[in-house]
Coordinates of N, CA and C in Angstrom, one line a residue:
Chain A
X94 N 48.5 163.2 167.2 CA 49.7 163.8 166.6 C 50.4 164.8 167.5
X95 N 51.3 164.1 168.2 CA 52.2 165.2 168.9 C 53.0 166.6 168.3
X96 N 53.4 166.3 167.3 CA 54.4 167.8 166.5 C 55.6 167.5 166.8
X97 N 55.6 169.1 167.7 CA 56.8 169.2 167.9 C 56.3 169.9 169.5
X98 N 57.2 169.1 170.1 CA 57.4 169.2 171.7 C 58.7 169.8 172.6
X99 N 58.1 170.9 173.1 CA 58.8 171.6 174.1 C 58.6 171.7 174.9
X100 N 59.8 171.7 176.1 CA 60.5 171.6 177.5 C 61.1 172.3 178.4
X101 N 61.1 172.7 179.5 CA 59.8 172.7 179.9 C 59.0 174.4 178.7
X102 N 58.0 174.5 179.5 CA 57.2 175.8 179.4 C 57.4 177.0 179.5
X103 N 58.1 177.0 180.6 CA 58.5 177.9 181.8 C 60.0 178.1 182.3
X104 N 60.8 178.6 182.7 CA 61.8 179.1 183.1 C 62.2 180.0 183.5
X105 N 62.5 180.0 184.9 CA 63.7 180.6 185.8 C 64.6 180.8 185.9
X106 N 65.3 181.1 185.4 CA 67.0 180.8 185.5 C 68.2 181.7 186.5
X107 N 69.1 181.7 187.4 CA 69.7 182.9 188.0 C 70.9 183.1 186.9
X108 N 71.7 184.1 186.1 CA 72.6 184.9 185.8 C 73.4 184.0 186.3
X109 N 74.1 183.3 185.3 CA 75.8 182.0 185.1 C 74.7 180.8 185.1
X110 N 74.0 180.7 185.6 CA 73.6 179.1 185.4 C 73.4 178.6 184.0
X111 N 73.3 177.5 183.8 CA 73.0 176.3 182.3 C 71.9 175.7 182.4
X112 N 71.4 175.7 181.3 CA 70.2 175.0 181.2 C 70.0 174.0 179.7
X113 N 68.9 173.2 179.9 CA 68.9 172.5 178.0 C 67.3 172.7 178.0
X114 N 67.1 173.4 177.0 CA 65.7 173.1 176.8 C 65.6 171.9 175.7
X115 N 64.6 171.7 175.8 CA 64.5 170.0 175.3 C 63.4 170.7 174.2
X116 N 63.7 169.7 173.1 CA 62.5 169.6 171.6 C 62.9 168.5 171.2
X117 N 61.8 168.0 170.7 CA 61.6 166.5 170.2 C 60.5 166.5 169.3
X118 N 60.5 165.7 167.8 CA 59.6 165.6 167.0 C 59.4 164.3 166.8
X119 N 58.0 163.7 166.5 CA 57.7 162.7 166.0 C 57.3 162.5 164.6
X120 N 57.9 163.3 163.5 CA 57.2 163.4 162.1 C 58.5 163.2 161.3
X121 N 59.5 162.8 161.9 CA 60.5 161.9 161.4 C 61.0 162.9 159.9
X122 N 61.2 164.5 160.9 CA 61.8 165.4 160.1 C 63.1 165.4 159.5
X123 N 63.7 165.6 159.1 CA 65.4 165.9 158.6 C 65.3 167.4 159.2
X124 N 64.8 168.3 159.0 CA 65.4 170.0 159.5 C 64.5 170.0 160.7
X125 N 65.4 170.7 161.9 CA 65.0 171.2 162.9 C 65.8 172.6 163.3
X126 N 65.2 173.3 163.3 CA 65.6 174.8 164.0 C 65.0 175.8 165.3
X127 N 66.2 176.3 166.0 CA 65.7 176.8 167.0 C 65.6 178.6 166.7
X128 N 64.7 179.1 167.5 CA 64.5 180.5 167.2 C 64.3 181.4 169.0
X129 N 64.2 182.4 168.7 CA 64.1 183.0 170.2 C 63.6 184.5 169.6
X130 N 62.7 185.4 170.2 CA 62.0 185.8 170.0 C 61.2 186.7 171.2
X131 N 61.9 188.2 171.0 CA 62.2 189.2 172.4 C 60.9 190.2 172.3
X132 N 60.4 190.5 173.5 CA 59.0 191.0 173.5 C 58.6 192.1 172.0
X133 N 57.8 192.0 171.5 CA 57.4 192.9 170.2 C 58.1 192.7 169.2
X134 N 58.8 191.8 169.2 CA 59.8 191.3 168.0 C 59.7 190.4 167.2
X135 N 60.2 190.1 166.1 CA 60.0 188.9 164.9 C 61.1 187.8 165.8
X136 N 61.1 186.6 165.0 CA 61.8 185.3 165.5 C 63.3 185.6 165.1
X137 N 64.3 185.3 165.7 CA 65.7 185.2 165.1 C 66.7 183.8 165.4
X138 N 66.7 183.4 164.2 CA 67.5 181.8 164.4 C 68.7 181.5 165.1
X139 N 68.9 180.5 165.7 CA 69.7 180.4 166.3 C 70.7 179.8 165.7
X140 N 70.3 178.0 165.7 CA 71.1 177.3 164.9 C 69.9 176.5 164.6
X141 N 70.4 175.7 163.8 CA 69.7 174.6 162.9 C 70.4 173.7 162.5
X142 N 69.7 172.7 162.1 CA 70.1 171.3 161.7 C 69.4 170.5 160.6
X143 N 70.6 170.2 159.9 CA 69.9 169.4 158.3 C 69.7 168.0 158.4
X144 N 69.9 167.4 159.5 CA 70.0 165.8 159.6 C 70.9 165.7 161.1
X145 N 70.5 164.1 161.4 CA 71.6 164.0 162.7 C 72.9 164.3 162.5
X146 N 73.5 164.4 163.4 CA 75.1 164.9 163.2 C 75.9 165.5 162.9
X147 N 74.4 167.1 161.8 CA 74.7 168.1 161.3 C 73.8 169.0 162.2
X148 N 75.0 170.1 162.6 CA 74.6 171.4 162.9 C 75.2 172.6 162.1
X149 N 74.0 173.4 162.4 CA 74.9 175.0 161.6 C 74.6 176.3 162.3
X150 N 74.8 177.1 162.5 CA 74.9 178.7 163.4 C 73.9 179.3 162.3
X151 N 73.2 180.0 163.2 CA 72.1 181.1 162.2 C 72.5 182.5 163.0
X152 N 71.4 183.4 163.1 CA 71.8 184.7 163.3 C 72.4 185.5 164.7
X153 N 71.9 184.2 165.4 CA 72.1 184.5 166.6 C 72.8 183.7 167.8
X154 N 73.9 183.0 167.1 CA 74.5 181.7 167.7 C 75.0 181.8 169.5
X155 N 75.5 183.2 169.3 CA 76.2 183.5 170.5 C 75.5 183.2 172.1
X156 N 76.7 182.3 173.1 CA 75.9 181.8 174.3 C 75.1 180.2 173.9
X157 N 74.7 180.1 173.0 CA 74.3 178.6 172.6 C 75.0 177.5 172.3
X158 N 74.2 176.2 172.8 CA 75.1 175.3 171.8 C 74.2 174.3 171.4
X159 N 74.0 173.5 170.1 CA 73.4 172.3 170.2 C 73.9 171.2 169.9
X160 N 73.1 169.9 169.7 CA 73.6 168.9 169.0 C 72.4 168.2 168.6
X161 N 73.1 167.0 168.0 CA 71.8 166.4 167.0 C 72.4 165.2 166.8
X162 N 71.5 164.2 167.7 CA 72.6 162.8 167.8 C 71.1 162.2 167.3
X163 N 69.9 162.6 167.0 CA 68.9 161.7 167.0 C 68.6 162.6 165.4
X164 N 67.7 162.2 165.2 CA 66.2 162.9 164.0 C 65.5 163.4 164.9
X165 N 65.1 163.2 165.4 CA 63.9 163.2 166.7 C 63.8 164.1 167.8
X166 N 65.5 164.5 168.2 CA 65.5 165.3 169.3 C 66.6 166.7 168.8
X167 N 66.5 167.6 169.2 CA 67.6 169.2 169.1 C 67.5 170.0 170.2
X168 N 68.0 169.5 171.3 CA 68.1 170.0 172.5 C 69.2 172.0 172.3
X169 N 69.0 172.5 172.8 CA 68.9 173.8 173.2 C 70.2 174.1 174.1
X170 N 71.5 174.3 174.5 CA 71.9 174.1 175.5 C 72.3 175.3 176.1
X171 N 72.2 176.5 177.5 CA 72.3 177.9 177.4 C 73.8 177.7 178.5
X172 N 75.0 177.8 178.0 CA 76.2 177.6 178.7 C 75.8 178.4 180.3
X173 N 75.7 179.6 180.3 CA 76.4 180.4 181.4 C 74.9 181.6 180.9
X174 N 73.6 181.5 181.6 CA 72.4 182.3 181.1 C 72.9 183.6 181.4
X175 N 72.3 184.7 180.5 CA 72.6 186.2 181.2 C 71.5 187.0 180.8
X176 N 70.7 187.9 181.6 CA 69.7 188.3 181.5 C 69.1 188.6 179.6
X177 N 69.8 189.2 179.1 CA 70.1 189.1 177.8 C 69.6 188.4 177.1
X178 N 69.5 186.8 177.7 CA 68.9 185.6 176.9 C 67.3 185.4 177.2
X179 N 66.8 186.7 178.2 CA 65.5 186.5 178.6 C 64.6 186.6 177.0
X180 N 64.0 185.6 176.7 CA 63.0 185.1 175.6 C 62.1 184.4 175.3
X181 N 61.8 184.3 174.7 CA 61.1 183.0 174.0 C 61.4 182.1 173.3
X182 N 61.7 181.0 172.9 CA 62.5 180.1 172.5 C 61.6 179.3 171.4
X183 N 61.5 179.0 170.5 CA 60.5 178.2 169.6 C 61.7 177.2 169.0
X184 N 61.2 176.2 169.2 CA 62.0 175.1 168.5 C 60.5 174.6 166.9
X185 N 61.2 174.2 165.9 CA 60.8 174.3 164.6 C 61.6 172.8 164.0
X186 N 60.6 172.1 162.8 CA 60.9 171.0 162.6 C 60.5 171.3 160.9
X187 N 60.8 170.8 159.9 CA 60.7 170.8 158.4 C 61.0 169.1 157.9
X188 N 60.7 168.9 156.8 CA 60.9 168.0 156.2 C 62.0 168.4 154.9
X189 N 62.8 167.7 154.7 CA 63.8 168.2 153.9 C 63.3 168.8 152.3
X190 N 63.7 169.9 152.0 CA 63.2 170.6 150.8 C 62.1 171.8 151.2
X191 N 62.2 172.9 150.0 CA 61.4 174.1 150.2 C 59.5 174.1 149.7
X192 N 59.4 172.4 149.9 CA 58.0 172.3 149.2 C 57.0 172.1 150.7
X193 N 57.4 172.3 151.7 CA 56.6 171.7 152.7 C 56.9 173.1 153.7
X194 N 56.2 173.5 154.9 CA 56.3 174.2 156.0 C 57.0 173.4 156.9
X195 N 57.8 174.9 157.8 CA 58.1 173.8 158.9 C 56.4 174.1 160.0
X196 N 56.6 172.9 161.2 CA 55.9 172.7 162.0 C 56.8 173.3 163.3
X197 N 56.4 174.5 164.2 CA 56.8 175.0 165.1 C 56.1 174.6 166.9
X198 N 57.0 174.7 167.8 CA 56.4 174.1 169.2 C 55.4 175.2 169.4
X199 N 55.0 175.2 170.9 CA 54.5 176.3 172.0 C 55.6 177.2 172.2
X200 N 56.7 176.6 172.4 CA 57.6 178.1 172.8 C 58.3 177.6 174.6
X201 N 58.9 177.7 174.9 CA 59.7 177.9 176.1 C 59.9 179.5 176.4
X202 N 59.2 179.7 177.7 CA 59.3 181.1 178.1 C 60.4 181.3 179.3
X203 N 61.2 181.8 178.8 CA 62.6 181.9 180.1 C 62.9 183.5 180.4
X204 N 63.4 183.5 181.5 CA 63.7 184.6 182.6 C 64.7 184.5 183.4
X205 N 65.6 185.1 182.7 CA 67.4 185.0 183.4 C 67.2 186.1 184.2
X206 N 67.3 186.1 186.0 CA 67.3 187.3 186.8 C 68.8 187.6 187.0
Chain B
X63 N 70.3 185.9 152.3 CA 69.1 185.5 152.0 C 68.2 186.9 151.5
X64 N 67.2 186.7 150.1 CA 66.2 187.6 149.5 C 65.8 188.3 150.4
X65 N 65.4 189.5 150.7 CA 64.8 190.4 151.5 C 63.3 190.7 151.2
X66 N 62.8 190.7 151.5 CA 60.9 191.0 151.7 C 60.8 192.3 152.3
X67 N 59.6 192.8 151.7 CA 58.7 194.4 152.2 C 57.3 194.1 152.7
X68 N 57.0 194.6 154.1 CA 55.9 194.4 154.0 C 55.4 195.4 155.1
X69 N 54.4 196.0 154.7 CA 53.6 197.1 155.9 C 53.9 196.6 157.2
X70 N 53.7 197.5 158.1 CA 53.7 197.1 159.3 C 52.4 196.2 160.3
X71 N 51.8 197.3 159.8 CA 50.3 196.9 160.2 C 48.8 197.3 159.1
X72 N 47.7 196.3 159.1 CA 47.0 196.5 158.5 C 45.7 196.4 159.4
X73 N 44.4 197.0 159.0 CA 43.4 196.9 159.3 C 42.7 196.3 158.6
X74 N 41.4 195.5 159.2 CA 40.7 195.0 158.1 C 39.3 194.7 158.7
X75 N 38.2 194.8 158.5 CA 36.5 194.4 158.6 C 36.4 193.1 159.2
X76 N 35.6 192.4 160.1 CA 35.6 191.0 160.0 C 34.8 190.7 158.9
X77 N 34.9 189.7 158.5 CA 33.9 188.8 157.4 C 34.1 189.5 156.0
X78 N 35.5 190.6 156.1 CA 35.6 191.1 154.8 C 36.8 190.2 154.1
X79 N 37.4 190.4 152.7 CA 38.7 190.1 152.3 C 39.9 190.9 153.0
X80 N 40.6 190.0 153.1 CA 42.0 190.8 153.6 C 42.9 190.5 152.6
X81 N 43.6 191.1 151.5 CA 45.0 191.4 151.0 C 46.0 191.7 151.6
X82 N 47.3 190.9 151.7 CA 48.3 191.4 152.6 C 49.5 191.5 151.1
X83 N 50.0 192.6 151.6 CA 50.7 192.3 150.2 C 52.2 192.1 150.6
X84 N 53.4 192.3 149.7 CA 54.6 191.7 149.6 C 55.4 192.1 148.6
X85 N 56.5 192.8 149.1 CA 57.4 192.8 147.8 C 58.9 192.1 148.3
X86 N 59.2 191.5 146.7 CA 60.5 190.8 146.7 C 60.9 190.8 145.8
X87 N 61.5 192.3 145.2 CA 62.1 192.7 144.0 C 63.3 192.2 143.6
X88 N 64.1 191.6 144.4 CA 65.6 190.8 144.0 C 65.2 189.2 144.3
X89 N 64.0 188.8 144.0 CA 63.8 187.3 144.1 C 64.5 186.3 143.4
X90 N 65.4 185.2 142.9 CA 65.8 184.6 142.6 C 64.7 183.4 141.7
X91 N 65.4 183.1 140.3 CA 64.5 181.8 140.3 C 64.4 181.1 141.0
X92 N 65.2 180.3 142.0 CA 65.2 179.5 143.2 C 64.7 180.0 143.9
X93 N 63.9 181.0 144.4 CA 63.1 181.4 145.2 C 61.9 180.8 145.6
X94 N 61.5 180.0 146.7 CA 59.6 179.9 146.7 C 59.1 180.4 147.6
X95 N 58.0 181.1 147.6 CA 57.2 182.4 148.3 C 56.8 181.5 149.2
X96 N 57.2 181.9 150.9 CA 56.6 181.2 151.6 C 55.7 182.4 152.9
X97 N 54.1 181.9 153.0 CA 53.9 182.5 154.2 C 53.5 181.8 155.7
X98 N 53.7 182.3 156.9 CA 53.6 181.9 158.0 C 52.6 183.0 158.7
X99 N 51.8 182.8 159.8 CA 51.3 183.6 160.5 C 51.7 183.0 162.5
X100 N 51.7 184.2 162.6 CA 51.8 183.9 164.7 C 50.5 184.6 165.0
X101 N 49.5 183.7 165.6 CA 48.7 184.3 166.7 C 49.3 184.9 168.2
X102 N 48.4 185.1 168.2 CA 49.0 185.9 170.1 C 49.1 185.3 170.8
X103 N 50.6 184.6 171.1 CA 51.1 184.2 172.2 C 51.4 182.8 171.8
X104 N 51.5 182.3 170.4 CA 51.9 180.8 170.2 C 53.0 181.1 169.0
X105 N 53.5 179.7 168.4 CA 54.4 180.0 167.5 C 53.9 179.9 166.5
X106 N 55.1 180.4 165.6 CA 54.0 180.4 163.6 C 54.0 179.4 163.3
X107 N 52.9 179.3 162.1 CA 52.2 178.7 161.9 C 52.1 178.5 160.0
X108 N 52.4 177.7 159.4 CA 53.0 177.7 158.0 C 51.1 177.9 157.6
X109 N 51.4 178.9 156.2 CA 50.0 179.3 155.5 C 49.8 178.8 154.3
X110 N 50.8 179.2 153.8 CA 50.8 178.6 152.2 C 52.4 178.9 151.6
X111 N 52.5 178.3 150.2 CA 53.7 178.6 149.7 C 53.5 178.6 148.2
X112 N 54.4 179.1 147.3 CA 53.8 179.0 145.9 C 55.6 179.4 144.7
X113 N 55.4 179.2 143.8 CA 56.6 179.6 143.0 C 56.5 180.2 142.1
X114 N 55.6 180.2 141.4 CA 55.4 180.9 139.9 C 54.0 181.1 139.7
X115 N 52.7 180.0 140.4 CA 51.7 180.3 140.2 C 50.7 180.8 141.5
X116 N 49.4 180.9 141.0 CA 48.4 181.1 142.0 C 48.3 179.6 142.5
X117 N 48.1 180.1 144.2 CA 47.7 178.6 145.0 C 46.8 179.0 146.1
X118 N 46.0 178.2 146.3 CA 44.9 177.9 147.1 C 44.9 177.0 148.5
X119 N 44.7 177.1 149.5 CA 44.6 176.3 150.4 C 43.8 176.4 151.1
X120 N 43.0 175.6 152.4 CA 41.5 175.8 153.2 C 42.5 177.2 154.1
X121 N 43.3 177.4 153.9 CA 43.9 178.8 155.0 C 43.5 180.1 154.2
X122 N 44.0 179.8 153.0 CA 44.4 181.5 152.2 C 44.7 181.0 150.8
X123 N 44.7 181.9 149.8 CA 45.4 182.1 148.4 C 46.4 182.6 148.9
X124 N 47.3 182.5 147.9 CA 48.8 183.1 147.8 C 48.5 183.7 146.0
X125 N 48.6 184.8 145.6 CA 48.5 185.6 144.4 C 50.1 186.4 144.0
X126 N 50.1 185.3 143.1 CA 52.5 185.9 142.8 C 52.4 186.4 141.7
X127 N 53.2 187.8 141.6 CA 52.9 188.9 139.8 C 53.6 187.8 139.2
X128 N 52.9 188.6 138.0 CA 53.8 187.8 136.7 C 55.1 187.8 136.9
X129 N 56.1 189.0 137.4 CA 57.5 188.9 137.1 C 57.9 188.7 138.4
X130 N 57.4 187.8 139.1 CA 57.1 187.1 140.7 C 58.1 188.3 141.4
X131 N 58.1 189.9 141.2 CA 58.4 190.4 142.4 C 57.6 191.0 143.5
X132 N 56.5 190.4 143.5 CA 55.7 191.0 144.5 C 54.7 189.6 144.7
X133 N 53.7 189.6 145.9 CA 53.0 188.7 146.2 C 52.3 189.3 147.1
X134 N 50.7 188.4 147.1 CA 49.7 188.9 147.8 C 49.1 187.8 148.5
X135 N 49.0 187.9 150.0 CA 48.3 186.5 150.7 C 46.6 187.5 150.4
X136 N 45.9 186.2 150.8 CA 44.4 186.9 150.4 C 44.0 186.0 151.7
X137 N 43.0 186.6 152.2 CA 42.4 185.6 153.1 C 41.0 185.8 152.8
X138 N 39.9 185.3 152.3 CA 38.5 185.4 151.6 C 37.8 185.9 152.7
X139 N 38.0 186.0 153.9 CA 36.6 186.1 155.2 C 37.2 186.3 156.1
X140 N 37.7 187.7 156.8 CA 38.4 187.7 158.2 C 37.4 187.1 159.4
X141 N 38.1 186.8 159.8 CA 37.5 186.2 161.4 C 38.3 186.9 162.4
X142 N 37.9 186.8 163.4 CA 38.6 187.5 164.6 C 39.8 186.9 164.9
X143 N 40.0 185.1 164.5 CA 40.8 184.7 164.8 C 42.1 184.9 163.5
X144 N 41.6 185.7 162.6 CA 42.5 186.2 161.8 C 43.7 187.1 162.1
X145 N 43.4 188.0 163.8 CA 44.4 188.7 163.9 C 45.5 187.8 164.5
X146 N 46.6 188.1 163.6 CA 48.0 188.0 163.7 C 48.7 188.5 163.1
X147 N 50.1 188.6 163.5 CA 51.0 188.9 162.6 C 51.8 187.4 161.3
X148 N 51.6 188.4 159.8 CA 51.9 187.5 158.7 C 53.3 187.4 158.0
X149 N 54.0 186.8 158.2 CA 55.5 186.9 157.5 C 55.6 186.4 156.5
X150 N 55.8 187.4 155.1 CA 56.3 186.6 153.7 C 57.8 186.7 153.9
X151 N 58.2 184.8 153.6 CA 59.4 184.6 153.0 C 59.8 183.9 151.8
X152 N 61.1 184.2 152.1 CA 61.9 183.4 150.7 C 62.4 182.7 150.7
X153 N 62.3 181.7 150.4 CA 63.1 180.4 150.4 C 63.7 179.6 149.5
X154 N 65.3 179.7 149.6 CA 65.7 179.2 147.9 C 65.5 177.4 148.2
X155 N 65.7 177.4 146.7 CA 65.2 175.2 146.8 C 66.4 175.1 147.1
X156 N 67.8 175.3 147.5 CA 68.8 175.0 148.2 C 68.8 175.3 149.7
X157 N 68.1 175.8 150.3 CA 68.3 176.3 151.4 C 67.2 175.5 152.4
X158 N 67.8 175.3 153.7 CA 67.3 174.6 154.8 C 67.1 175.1 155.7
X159 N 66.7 176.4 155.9 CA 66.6 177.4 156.9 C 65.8 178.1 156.5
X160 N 64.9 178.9 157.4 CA 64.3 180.2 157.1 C 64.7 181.3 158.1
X161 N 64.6 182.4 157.5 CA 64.7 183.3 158.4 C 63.5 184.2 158.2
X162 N 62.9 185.2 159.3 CA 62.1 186.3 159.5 C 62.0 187.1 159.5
X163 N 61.4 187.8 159.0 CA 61.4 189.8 159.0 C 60.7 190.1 159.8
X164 N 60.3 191.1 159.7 CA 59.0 191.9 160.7 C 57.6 191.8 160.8
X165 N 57.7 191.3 159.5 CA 55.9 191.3 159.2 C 55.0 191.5 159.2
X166 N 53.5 191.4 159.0 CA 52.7 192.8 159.2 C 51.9 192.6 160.1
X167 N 51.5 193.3 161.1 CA 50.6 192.7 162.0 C 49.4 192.9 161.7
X168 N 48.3 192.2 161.8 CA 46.7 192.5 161.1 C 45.8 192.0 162.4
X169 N 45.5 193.5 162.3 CA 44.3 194.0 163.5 C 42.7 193.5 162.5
X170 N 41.6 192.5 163.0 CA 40.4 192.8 162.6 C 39.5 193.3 163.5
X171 N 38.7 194.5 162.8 CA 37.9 195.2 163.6 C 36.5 194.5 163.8
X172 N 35.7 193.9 164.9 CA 34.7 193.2 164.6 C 33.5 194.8 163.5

């Protein structure tokens, strides 16, 4: 049982560069959500998705973008990185309705210099 | 979205009970109590969830008052691998998102 899978691990980034962190689920979710999550701090959402082809902005949209062309995948995309975005990144998968948990990755560790 | 109270940090015995408690005084009927835990250095991790009654899982109980504004995770037997931080949320049966508070972080002392 793979989950939920995140891309890479690790990250380097220099200040203006773009990046996609990659998430992919095999449990044939409807909700998937991204979160980021700053040293000694709780998670805060980014955006999220109720199905393919739907996206929606959560608390912390700004500098992000995603899309949702599969069930399967919710790629991450960082336009123009700025130290600011240095975090943790957890990508998060649910089944549709409030009777189930979601299932969360390992986490993408990134570092905008 | 419903707002949640919860200590910051708790102590607890290993191999003792841990009560973590919860308030959610403006809860909604469409409300279901959900909890998650993060260990150190990975992501959370769903614990249990409940609506109106007591529930049980190989993780934890979940204990919701009668007038469901408050809630209590129980964990029967701390273990060391018990320390993390625990986040009670809310989640209406319309809603496709969660969000997180602060939560409480639980130190066990061997």
């Amino acid at each position: 049982n793979a989950g939920v899978t995140q891309t890479p691990k690790f990250q380097v980034l220099k200040t203006g560069q773009s990046m996609t962190l990659q998430c992919a689920q095999d449990m044939n979710h409807e909700y998937m959500s991204w979160y980021r999550q700053d040293p000694g701090m709780g998670l805060r959402l980014i955006h999220y998705s109720v199905g393919a082809g739907i996206t929606d902005q959560g608390e912390v949209p700004n500098g992000y973008n995603v899309s949702r062309s599969t069930t399967e995948d919710f790629p991450l995309r960082l336009l123009s990185a700025a130290p600011s975005q240095t975090s943790v990144y957890f990508c998060a998968s649910s089944p549709a309705g409030p009777l189930r948990g979601y299932t969360f990755g390992s986490g993408t560790r990134l570092t905008v210099v | 979205d419903a707002k949640t109270t919860q200590p910051n940090s708790m102590e607890s015995n290993e191999e003792e009970p841990v009560h973590l408690p919860c308030n959610h005084s403006t809860i909604s009927g469409t409300d279901y109590i959900h909890w998650y835990r993060q260990l150190p250095s990975q992501g959370p991790e769903y614990v249990i969830h409940g609506l109106t009654s007591n529930v049980n899982n190989r993780m934890a109980s979940l204990a919701i008052a009668e007038d469901r504004k408050s809630s209590t995770l129980i964990l029967h037997r701390a273990t060391l691998r018990d320390a993390a931080v625990y986040y009670c949320i809310l989640r209406d049966v319309r809603d496709d998102k969660i969000i997180f508070g602060k939560g409480t972080r639980l130190h066990i002392l061997p």
